Short mmCIF file of C-alpha atoms in Angstrom, two decimals:
data_model
loop_
_atom_site.label_atom_id
_atom_site.label_comp_id
_atom_site.label_asym_id
_atom_site.label_seq_id
_atom_site.Cartn_x
_atom_site.Cartn_y
_atom_site.Cartn_z
CA MET A 1 178.79 234.12 231.73
CA SER A 2 177.62 230.58 231.00
CA ARG A 3 175.47 228.65 233.45
CA LEU A 4 177.48 226.51 235.85
CA PHE A 5 174.95 223.67 235.96
CA GLY A 6 174.46 221.47 232.91
CA THR A 7 171.84 218.82 232.21
CA ASP A 8 173.14 216.66 235.06
CA GLY A 9 174.79 218.82 237.69
CA VAL A 10 178.17 220.53 237.45
CA ARG A 11 180.68 218.60 235.37
CA GLY A 12 184.15 219.15 233.93
CA ARG A 13 187.79 218.11 233.94
CA ALA A 14 188.77 217.43 237.55
CA ASN A 15 191.34 219.85 238.99
CA ALA A 16 190.98 222.08 235.93
CA ASP A 17 187.32 223.01 235.36
CA LEU A 18 186.10 221.34 238.54
CA THR A 19 188.49 222.17 241.37
CA PRO A 20 188.33 221.49 245.12
CA ASP A 21 187.78 225.22 245.64
CA LEU A 22 184.77 225.16 243.33
CA ALA A 23 183.43 222.04 245.05
CA LEU A 24 183.82 223.73 248.44
CA ARG A 25 182.04 226.93 247.41
CA LEU A 26 179.33 225.04 245.54
CA SER A 27 178.58 222.88 248.59
CA ILE A 28 178.44 225.84 250.95
CA ALA A 29 175.94 227.45 248.58
CA ALA A 30 173.91 224.25 248.29
CA ALA A 31 173.67 223.97 252.06
CA ARG A 32 172.40 227.54 252.27
CA VAL A 33 169.73 226.97 249.62
CA LEU A 34 168.68 223.40 250.43
CA GLY A 35 169.33 223.38 254.17
CA ALA A 36 166.83 223.20 256.99
CA THR A 37 165.44 226.17 258.93
CA GLY A 38 165.48 226.20 262.71
CA ARG A 39 167.58 223.05 263.11
CA ARG A 40 170.84 221.56 261.89
CA THR A 41 170.84 220.55 258.22
CA VAL A 42 171.54 216.89 257.42
CA ALA A 43 173.19 215.99 254.09
CA VAL A 44 174.41 212.69 252.66
CA ILE A 45 177.28 212.46 250.17
CA GLY A 46 178.52 209.64 247.95
CA ARG A 47 180.92 209.22 245.06
CA ASP A 48 181.97 206.88 242.32
CA PRO A 49 185.46 205.29 242.48
CA ARG A 50 187.35 207.60 240.13
CA ALA A 51 190.56 208.93 241.68
CA SER A 52 189.56 212.60 241.72
CA GLY A 53 186.41 211.74 243.65
CA GLU A 54 188.46 211.40 246.81
CA MET A 55 189.55 215.04 246.84
CA LEU A 56 186.29 216.45 245.44
CA ALA A 57 184.09 214.52 247.87
CA ALA A 58 186.36 215.67 250.71
CA ALA A 59 186.07 219.29 249.53
CA SER A 60 182.30 218.97 249.16
CA ALA A 61 181.92 217.45 252.62
CA ALA A 62 184.10 220.23 254.03
CA GLY A 63 181.90 222.83 252.38
CA LEU A 64 178.76 221.27 253.80
CA ALA A 65 180.24 221.13 257.29
CA ALA A 66 181.53 224.69 256.95
CA ALA A 67 177.96 225.75 256.29
CA GLY A 68 176.88 224.01 259.51
CA ALA A 69 175.49 220.75 258.10
CA LYS A 70 175.74 217.31 259.64
CA VAL A 71 177.32 215.27 256.85
CA ILE A 72 176.85 211.54 256.41
CA ASP A 73 179.60 210.19 254.15
CA LEU A 74 178.25 207.19 252.23
CA GLY A 75 181.55 206.44 250.49
CA ILE A 76 181.52 204.75 247.07
CA LEU A 77 177.93 204.16 246.03
CA PRO A 78 175.83 204.31 242.83
CA THR A 79 174.02 207.56 242.12
CA PRO A 80 170.56 205.95 242.53
CA ALA A 81 171.67 204.55 245.90
CA VAL A 82 172.57 208.07 247.07
CA ALA A 83 169.13 209.25 245.94
CA HIS A 84 167.50 206.30 247.71
CA LEU A 85 169.40 206.93 250.94
CA THR A 86 168.65 210.66 250.80
CA ALA A 87 165.00 209.68 251.08
CA LEU A 88 165.49 206.75 253.47
CA THR A 89 167.52 208.73 256.00
CA GLY A 90 165.27 211.79 255.83
CA ALA A 91 168.23 213.96 254.86
CA ASP A 92 167.58 217.50 253.72
CA PHE A 93 169.53 216.84 250.54
CA GLY A 94 172.08 214.55 248.95
CA VAL A 95 175.29 215.06 246.99
CA MET A 96 176.83 212.73 244.41
CA VAL A 97 180.36 213.23 243.13
CA SER A 98 180.51 211.53 239.74
CA ALA A 99 180.84 212.18 236.03
CA SER A 100 178.61 209.22 235.22
CA HIS A 101 179.65 207.70 231.85
CA ASN A 102 182.37 210.30 231.18
CA PRO A 103 186.03 209.21 231.07
CA MET A 104 188.13 209.10 234.24
CA PRO A 105 189.75 212.59 234.03
CA ASP A 106 186.29 214.19 234.27
CA ASN A 107 184.19 214.47 237.39
CA GLY A 108 181.00 216.15 238.49
CA ILE A 109 178.78 217.13 241.39
CA LYS A 110 175.03 216.70 241.43
CA PHE A 111 172.49 217.38 244.15
CA PHE A 112 169.29 215.68 245.25
CA ALA A 113 166.56 217.51 247.11
CA ALA A 114 164.84 216.02 250.15
CA GLY A 115 163.21 212.76 249.13
CA GLY A 116 166.01 212.01 246.64
CA ARG A 117 164.71 214.04 243.73
CA LYS A 118 166.77 216.03 241.23
CA LEU A 119 166.68 219.79 241.41
CA PRO A 120 164.67 222.00 239.05
CA ASP A 121 166.48 224.68 237.09
CA ASP A 122 165.42 227.53 239.36
CA VAL A 123 166.87 225.84 242.45
CA GLU A 124 170.15 225.19 240.65
CA ASP A 125 170.19 228.86 239.65
CA ALA A 126 169.63 229.82 243.29
CA ILE A 127 172.59 227.68 244.36
CA GLU A 128 174.79 229.27 241.73
CA ALA A 129 173.72 232.74 242.87
CA ALA A 130 174.39 231.83 246.51
CA MET A 131 178.04 231.15 245.70
CA ASP A 132 178.53 234.92 245.83
CA ASP A 133 176.77 235.32 249.20
CA PRO A 134 179.22 237.07 251.60
CA ALA A 135 177.31 236.00 254.72
CA PRO A 136 179.61 234.74 257.50
CA LEU A 137 179.91 231.03 258.15
CA PRO A 138 178.91 229.42 261.46
CA GLN A 139 181.54 229.05 264.17
CA GLY A 140 182.08 227.14 267.39
CA GLU A 141 179.48 224.49 268.11
CA ASP A 142 177.52 225.50 265.00
CA VAL A 143 180.20 224.14 262.66
CA GLY A 144 179.03 220.90 261.05
CA ARG A 145 180.47 217.44 261.63
CA ILE A 146 181.24 214.59 259.21
CA ALA A 147 180.45 210.96 260.02
CA ARG A 148 180.89 207.79 257.96
CA SER A 149 177.76 205.73 257.28
CA VAL A 150 177.76 202.06 258.29
CA ASP A 151 177.34 199.73 255.29
CA PRO A 152 175.02 201.83 253.08
CA VAL A 153 175.56 199.39 250.20
CA GLU A 154 173.71 196.64 252.09
CA SER A 155 170.66 198.86 252.55
CA TYR A 156 170.57 199.57 248.83
CA ILE A 157 170.95 195.89 247.88
CA GLU A 158 168.10 194.96 250.20
CA HIS A 159 165.93 197.58 248.52
CA LEU A 160 166.68 196.19 245.04
CA VAL A 161 165.92 192.60 246.02
CA ALA A 162 162.71 193.60 247.82
CA VAL A 163 161.20 195.23 244.71
CA CYS A 164 162.01 192.33 242.36
CA PRO A 165 158.53 191.06 241.32
CA ASN A 166 159.52 187.41 240.89
CA PRO A 167 162.63 185.24 241.31
CA LEU A 168 165.26 185.35 238.59
CA THR A 169 165.69 181.57 238.78
CA GLY A 170 167.00 180.03 235.58
CA ILE A 171 168.52 183.28 234.26
CA LYS A 172 172.27 183.42 233.60
CA VAL A 173 173.52 186.96 233.17
CA VAL A 174 176.85 188.69 232.59
CA VAL A 175 177.13 192.01 234.41
CA ASP A 176 179.58 194.75 233.41
CA PRO A 177 179.58 197.46 236.09
CA ALA A 178 182.21 199.50 234.20
CA ASN A 179 184.70 199.34 237.08
CA GLY A 180 182.35 201.78 238.70
CA ALA A 181 180.19 202.50 241.70
CA ALA A 182 177.91 199.44 241.40
CA THR A 183 180.73 196.90 241.18
CA GLY A 184 179.61 195.32 244.45
CA ALA A 185 175.91 196.19 244.59
CA ALA A 186 174.58 195.19 241.17
CA PRO A 187 175.98 191.63 240.90
CA GLU A 188 175.10 190.87 244.52
CA ALA A 189 171.52 192.12 244.14
CA LEU A 190 171.01 189.97 241.04
CA ARG A 191 172.44 186.92 242.81
CA ARG A 192 170.16 187.38 245.80
CA ALA A 193 167.23 187.76 243.43
CA GLY A 194 168.02 184.31 242.05
CA ALA A 195 170.12 184.84 238.92
CA GLU A 196 173.37 183.12 238.06
CA VAL A 197 175.81 186.01 237.69
CA VAL A 198 179.12 186.36 235.86
CA THR A 199 180.93 189.67 236.30
CA ILE A 200 183.45 191.42 234.08
CA ASN A 201 185.18 194.80 234.52
CA ALA A 202 184.59 194.62 238.26
CA ASP A 203 187.97 195.68 239.62
CA PRO A 204 187.92 199.46 240.09
CA ASN A 205 191.26 201.09 240.84
CA GLY A 206 190.28 204.74 240.54
CA LEU A 207 191.67 205.06 237.03
CA ASN A 208 189.78 202.47 234.96
CA ILE A 209 186.18 203.59 235.41
CA ASN A 210 184.32 203.45 232.04
CA GLU A 211 187.59 202.56 230.28
CA ASP A 212 186.68 200.39 227.29
CA CYS A 213 183.82 198.89 229.27
CA GLY A 214 180.30 199.46 230.54
CA SER A 215 177.44 201.05 228.64
CA THR A 216 179.75 203.13 226.40
CA HIS A 217 181.90 200.17 225.25
CA MET A 218 179.84 196.99 225.02
CA GLU A 219 182.10 194.84 222.84
CA GLY A 220 183.57 192.96 225.81
CA LEU A 221 180.12 192.29 227.22
CA ARG A 222 178.97 190.78 223.94
CA GLU A 223 182.00 188.49 223.87
CA ALA A 224 181.44 187.42 227.47
CA VAL A 225 177.75 186.65 226.93
CA LEU A 226 178.59 184.40 223.98
CA ALA A 227 181.56 182.79 225.77
CA HIS A 228 179.53 181.94 228.89
CA GLY A 229 176.34 180.97 227.06
CA ALA A 230 174.44 183.57 229.10
CA ASP A 231 170.81 184.52 228.58
CA ALA A 232 171.61 188.24 228.71
CA GLY A 233 174.28 190.82 229.44
CA ILE A 234 173.86 193.98 231.51
CA ALA A 235 176.03 197.07 230.93
CA LEU A 236 176.05 199.83 233.52
CA ASP A 237 177.92 203.12 233.47
CA GLY A 238 180.32 204.45 236.08
CA ASP A 239 177.69 205.68 238.53
CA ALA A 240 175.12 203.02 237.55
CA ASP A 241 172.23 205.31 236.77
CA ARG A 242 171.87 203.82 233.29
CA CYS A 243 171.53 200.32 231.93
CA LEU A 244 171.87 198.84 228.46
CA ALA A 245 171.71 195.15 227.62
CA VAL A 246 172.64 192.51 225.07
CA ASP A 247 170.65 189.40 224.28
CA ALA A 248 171.95 185.83 224.14
CA GLU A 249 173.12 186.38 220.56
CA GLY A 250 175.06 189.54 221.46
CA ASN A 251 172.57 192.00 219.95
CA THR A 252 172.33 195.37 221.71
CA VAL A 253 169.10 196.12 223.56
CA ASP A 254 169.08 199.88 224.06
CA GLY A 255 167.06 202.10 226.34
CA ASP A 256 164.18 202.39 223.89
CA ALA A 257 163.85 198.60 223.64
CA ILE A 258 164.11 198.23 227.42
CA MET A 259 161.38 200.84 227.91
CA ALA A 260 159.16 199.01 225.43
CA ILE A 261 159.64 195.71 227.30
CA LEU A 262 159.01 197.25 230.71
CA ALA A 263 156.02 199.31 229.52
CA LEU A 264 154.29 196.16 228.31
CA ALA A 265 155.18 194.30 231.51
CA MET A 266 153.82 197.11 233.66
CA ARG A 267 150.71 197.45 231.51
CA ASP A 268 149.98 193.74 231.90
CA ALA A 269 150.49 194.01 235.68
CA GLY A 270 148.30 197.10 235.93
CA ASP A 271 151.26 199.20 237.07
CA LEU A 272 151.60 201.56 234.08
CA ARG A 273 149.75 204.51 235.51
CA GLY A 274 147.73 206.45 232.99
CA GLY A 275 148.82 204.04 230.26
CA VAL A 276 151.68 206.50 229.59
CA LEU A 277 155.39 206.08 228.90
CA VAL A 278 157.47 209.26 229.25
CA THR A 279 160.62 209.59 227.18
CA THR A 280 162.70 212.30 225.52
CA VAL A 281 162.73 213.69 222.02
CA MET A 282 165.73 211.45 221.27
CA SER A 283 163.74 208.22 221.50
CA ASN A 284 163.43 206.39 218.22
CA LEU A 285 160.43 206.79 215.94
CA GLY A 286 160.04 203.01 216.18
CA LEU A 287 159.27 203.32 219.89
CA HIS A 288 156.46 205.75 219.13
CA GLN A 289 155.04 203.29 216.62
CA ALA A 290 155.38 200.24 218.88
CA MET A 291 153.73 201.95 221.84
CA GLY A 292 150.93 203.25 219.64
CA GLU A 293 150.19 199.73 218.45
CA ALA A 294 150.14 198.54 222.07
CA GLY A 295 147.71 201.25 223.10
CA ILE A 296 150.29 203.02 225.24
CA GLU A 297 150.58 206.80 225.00
CA LEU A 298 154.04 208.29 224.62
CA GLU A 299 154.84 211.69 226.11
CA THR A 300 158.14 213.38 225.25
CA THR A 301 160.33 215.86 227.08
CA LYS A 302 163.60 217.68 226.51
CA VAL A 303 166.76 215.57 226.67
CA GLY A 304 167.80 214.78 230.24
CA ASP A 305 166.39 212.33 232.75
CA ARG A 306 165.62 215.24 235.08
CA TYR A 307 162.96 216.41 232.61
CA VAL A 308 161.55 212.90 232.37
CA LEU A 309 161.37 212.85 236.16
CA GLU A 310 159.57 216.19 236.22
CA ARG A 311 156.93 214.91 233.79
CA LEU A 312 156.52 211.65 235.70
CA SER A 313 155.88 213.65 238.85
CA GLU A 314 153.55 216.15 237.20
CA GLY A 315 151.44 213.45 235.51
CA GLY A 316 151.59 210.87 238.27
CA TYR A 317 153.10 208.38 235.80
CA SER A 318 155.20 205.36 236.70
CA LEU A 319 157.65 204.73 233.83
CA GLY A 320 159.95 206.89 231.78
CA GLY A 321 163.48 207.10 230.50
CA GLU A 322 165.97 207.76 227.78
CA GLN A 323 167.39 205.87 224.82
CA SER A 324 170.77 206.07 226.55
CA GLY A 325 169.53 203.73 229.29
CA HIS A 326 168.35 206.06 232.05
CA ILE A 327 165.16 204.23 233.03
CA ILE A 328 163.00 205.57 235.84
CA MET A 329 160.39 203.48 237.64
CA SER A 330 158.88 206.03 239.98
CA ASP A 331 157.17 203.46 242.21
CA HIS A 332 160.61 202.24 243.28
CA ALA A 333 163.13 205.02 242.61
CA THR A 334 163.44 208.78 242.35
CA THR A 335 166.02 208.73 239.57
CA GLY A 336 167.38 206.49 236.83
CA ASP A 337 168.65 203.24 238.33
CA GLY A 338 170.63 200.81 236.18
CA SER A 339 170.62 197.98 238.72
CA LEU A 340 166.87 198.29 239.26
CA THR A 341 166.34 198.32 235.49
CA ALA A 342 168.41 195.16 235.16
CA ILE A 343 166.38 193.38 237.83
CA MET A 344 163.06 194.32 236.25
CA LEU A 345 164.24 193.36 232.75
CA LEU A 346 165.48 189.95 233.88
CA ALA A 347 162.32 189.46 235.96
CA ARG A 348 160.24 189.87 232.81
CA MET A 349 162.35 187.22 231.11
CA ALA A 350 161.97 184.84 234.05
CA ALA A 351 158.23 185.42 234.41
CA THR A 352 157.41 184.90 230.73
CA GLY A 353 160.05 182.30 229.83
CA ARG A 354 160.80 184.37 226.73
CA THR A 355 164.26 185.30 225.51
CA LEU A 356 165.44 188.88 225.63
CA LYS A 357 165.62 188.92 221.83
CA ASP A 358 161.99 187.84 221.64
CA LEU A 359 160.84 190.41 224.17
CA ALA A 360 162.77 193.17 222.38
CA SER A 361 161.23 192.28 219.04
CA VAL A 362 158.17 194.35 219.93
CA PHE A 363 160.29 197.35 219.02
CA THR A 364 161.71 197.80 215.51
CA PRO A 365 163.92 200.88 215.44
CA ALA A 366 163.83 203.22 212.49
CA PRO A 367 167.32 203.85 211.06
CA GLN A 368 168.84 206.65 213.13
CA VAL A 369 172.02 208.63 212.53
CA LEU A 370 173.55 210.88 215.17
CA LEU A 371 176.41 213.26 214.32
CA ASN A 372 178.23 215.56 216.73
CA VAL A 373 179.41 218.89 215.34
CA ARG A 374 181.95 220.73 217.49
CA VAL A 375 181.14 224.45 217.76
CA ALA A 376 182.47 227.49 219.55
CA ASP A 377 178.97 228.82 220.19
CA LYS A 378 176.04 226.43 220.60
CA SER A 379 173.58 229.21 219.72
CA VAL A 380 174.44 228.47 216.07
CA ILE A 381 171.50 226.09 216.32
CA ASP A 382 169.25 229.17 216.06
CA HIS A 383 170.95 230.50 212.92
CA GLU A 384 168.43 231.17 210.14
CA ASP A 385 170.18 228.84 207.69
CA VAL A 386 170.13 226.01 210.22
CA ARG A 387 166.46 226.49 211.08
CA ASN A 388 165.50 226.61 207.40
CA ALA A 389 167.45 223.42 206.63
CA VAL A 390 165.79 221.56 209.49
CA ALA A 391 162.32 222.66 208.37
CA LEU A 392 163.05 221.70 204.77
CA TRP A 393 164.22 218.18 205.57
CA GLN A 394 161.48 217.51 208.09
CA ALA A 395 158.95 218.41 205.43
CA LYS A 396 160.62 216.13 202.89
CA LEU A 397 160.82 213.17 205.29
CA GLY A 398 157.25 213.60 206.47
CA ALA A 399 155.77 210.93 208.77
CA ASP A 400 158.49 208.44 207.78
CA GLY A 401 161.29 210.42 209.37
CA ARG A 402 162.38 212.90 211.97
CA VAL A 403 165.01 215.63 212.33
CA LEU A 404 166.32 216.92 215.64
CA LEU A 405 169.17 219.34 216.34
CA ARG A 406 170.07 220.15 219.92
CA PRO A 407 173.02 221.59 221.83
CA SER A 408 174.89 219.23 224.13
CA GLY A 409 174.34 219.98 227.79
CA THR A 410 177.91 219.11 228.78
CA GLU A 411 180.15 219.63 225.72
CA PRO A 412 180.70 222.32 223.00
CA LEU A 413 178.71 220.27 220.48
CA VAL A 414 175.57 220.46 218.41
CA ARG A 415 174.01 217.02 218.06
CA VAL A 416 172.37 216.29 214.70
CA MET A 417 169.90 213.40 214.76
CA VAL A 418 168.02 212.13 211.71
CA GLU A 419 165.65 209.17 211.38
CA ALA A 420 164.31 207.87 208.09
CA SER A 421 162.79 204.73 206.65
CA GLU A 422 166.13 203.85 205.03
CA GLU A 423 169.57 204.28 206.60
CA PRO A 424 171.28 205.80 203.52
CA VAL A 425 168.66 208.53 203.52
CA ALA A 426 169.22 209.22 207.22
CA GLN A 427 172.99 209.32 206.70
CA SER A 428 172.72 211.68 203.74
CA VAL A 429 170.36 214.10 205.47
CA ALA A 430 172.41 214.09 208.68
CA ALA A 431 175.60 214.82 206.75
CA GLU A 432 173.96 217.71 204.92
CA LEU A 433 172.58 219.22 208.13
CA ALA A 434 175.97 218.85 209.83
CA ALA A 435 177.52 220.74 206.91
CA VAL A 436 174.95 223.52 207.31
CA VAL A 437 175.88 223.83 211.00
CA GLU A 438 179.58 223.88 210.10
CA HIS A 439 179.05 226.60 207.50
CA ALA A 440 176.76 228.68 209.73
CA ARG A 441 179.34 228.78 212.54
CA SER A 442 182.20 229.95 210.26
#
């Protein structure tokens, strides 16, 4: 039986893979594993605005209360805000109902431990095991209650503005919150920090989250930046835990470039603890080279911001993230925070007077090709023919290239990534490796 938890909680098609019954049982189990001892457990729960979040958040809250927890319903709120408020309120754990950047029919449930931190694998496994626990549920006065929080968005906005290192005066920015959870919070935080803000895709109706907008569809943002003569554009995803950007000319500034900019800013301010940037194996070879030239050490983890967070905590480091735009600044957040990333990126522009294109020029990406191969069994990645092909091409590319094959954490895919000094070479090698995977699975 496959593991219920993926790289970022439990995720699937709402009302098919992820049903209210599953949400209920999962939340009861989570309360048993993460709950307090000797007193009533306190849990906070938030969601993004997708339509299925209403029923799944209700089922999750019911499960928590059924297990005896006091539940604080935060309503629609970004994932990093739920993490922040888990810590701020002193809750025993937090729950976020969201499928992040996935399309509207999907949804997901993720948990935060006390302090707003993501769960390690063994705790997730314990929750999954507890779903089969036949122990009776509390009754009478021991049944939990559900209360609605008063204006949690304001608390989160105040937090974002308070950590901004300098005013954003003189910066004009277009913000695309993807019709998602940060539609209100992100633009307002940037305005209060001093920026002139134009918003697009800021009218969530439950059905349009991530639809041709946000960090997965940046064409509209580019057009808006050029049309408004903005200095930058910010693209969030549906739950606002990731941030990508475009410069004044409409060029994409991805997570690797953002990390390079912030690493240098934090180094100059003396805030880059250990002189280390933590990222995943998917980060571009060009980031490794740029950080090496700047005297910054790069440490890599498995794909998934949870693994970046683990390494940040273990090493006492202050900056890490993913190419996809999950950027974690551990002095200010316990998870990836797209709105916080946007504030810090624009603050660097305002403080230096440099354009985003100029700041991003520190990082020159190596040509990178990523192909997704649909498979019935992701263990094909360990097939002898696949392993031999990877070893062969890595040896041929040498220091000028990189080969990485990995199973998707949320879909029946093997992801084939190749970097090389020239794009045609990367494309050719990626196509050949994809063909090997296809043949090995047949």
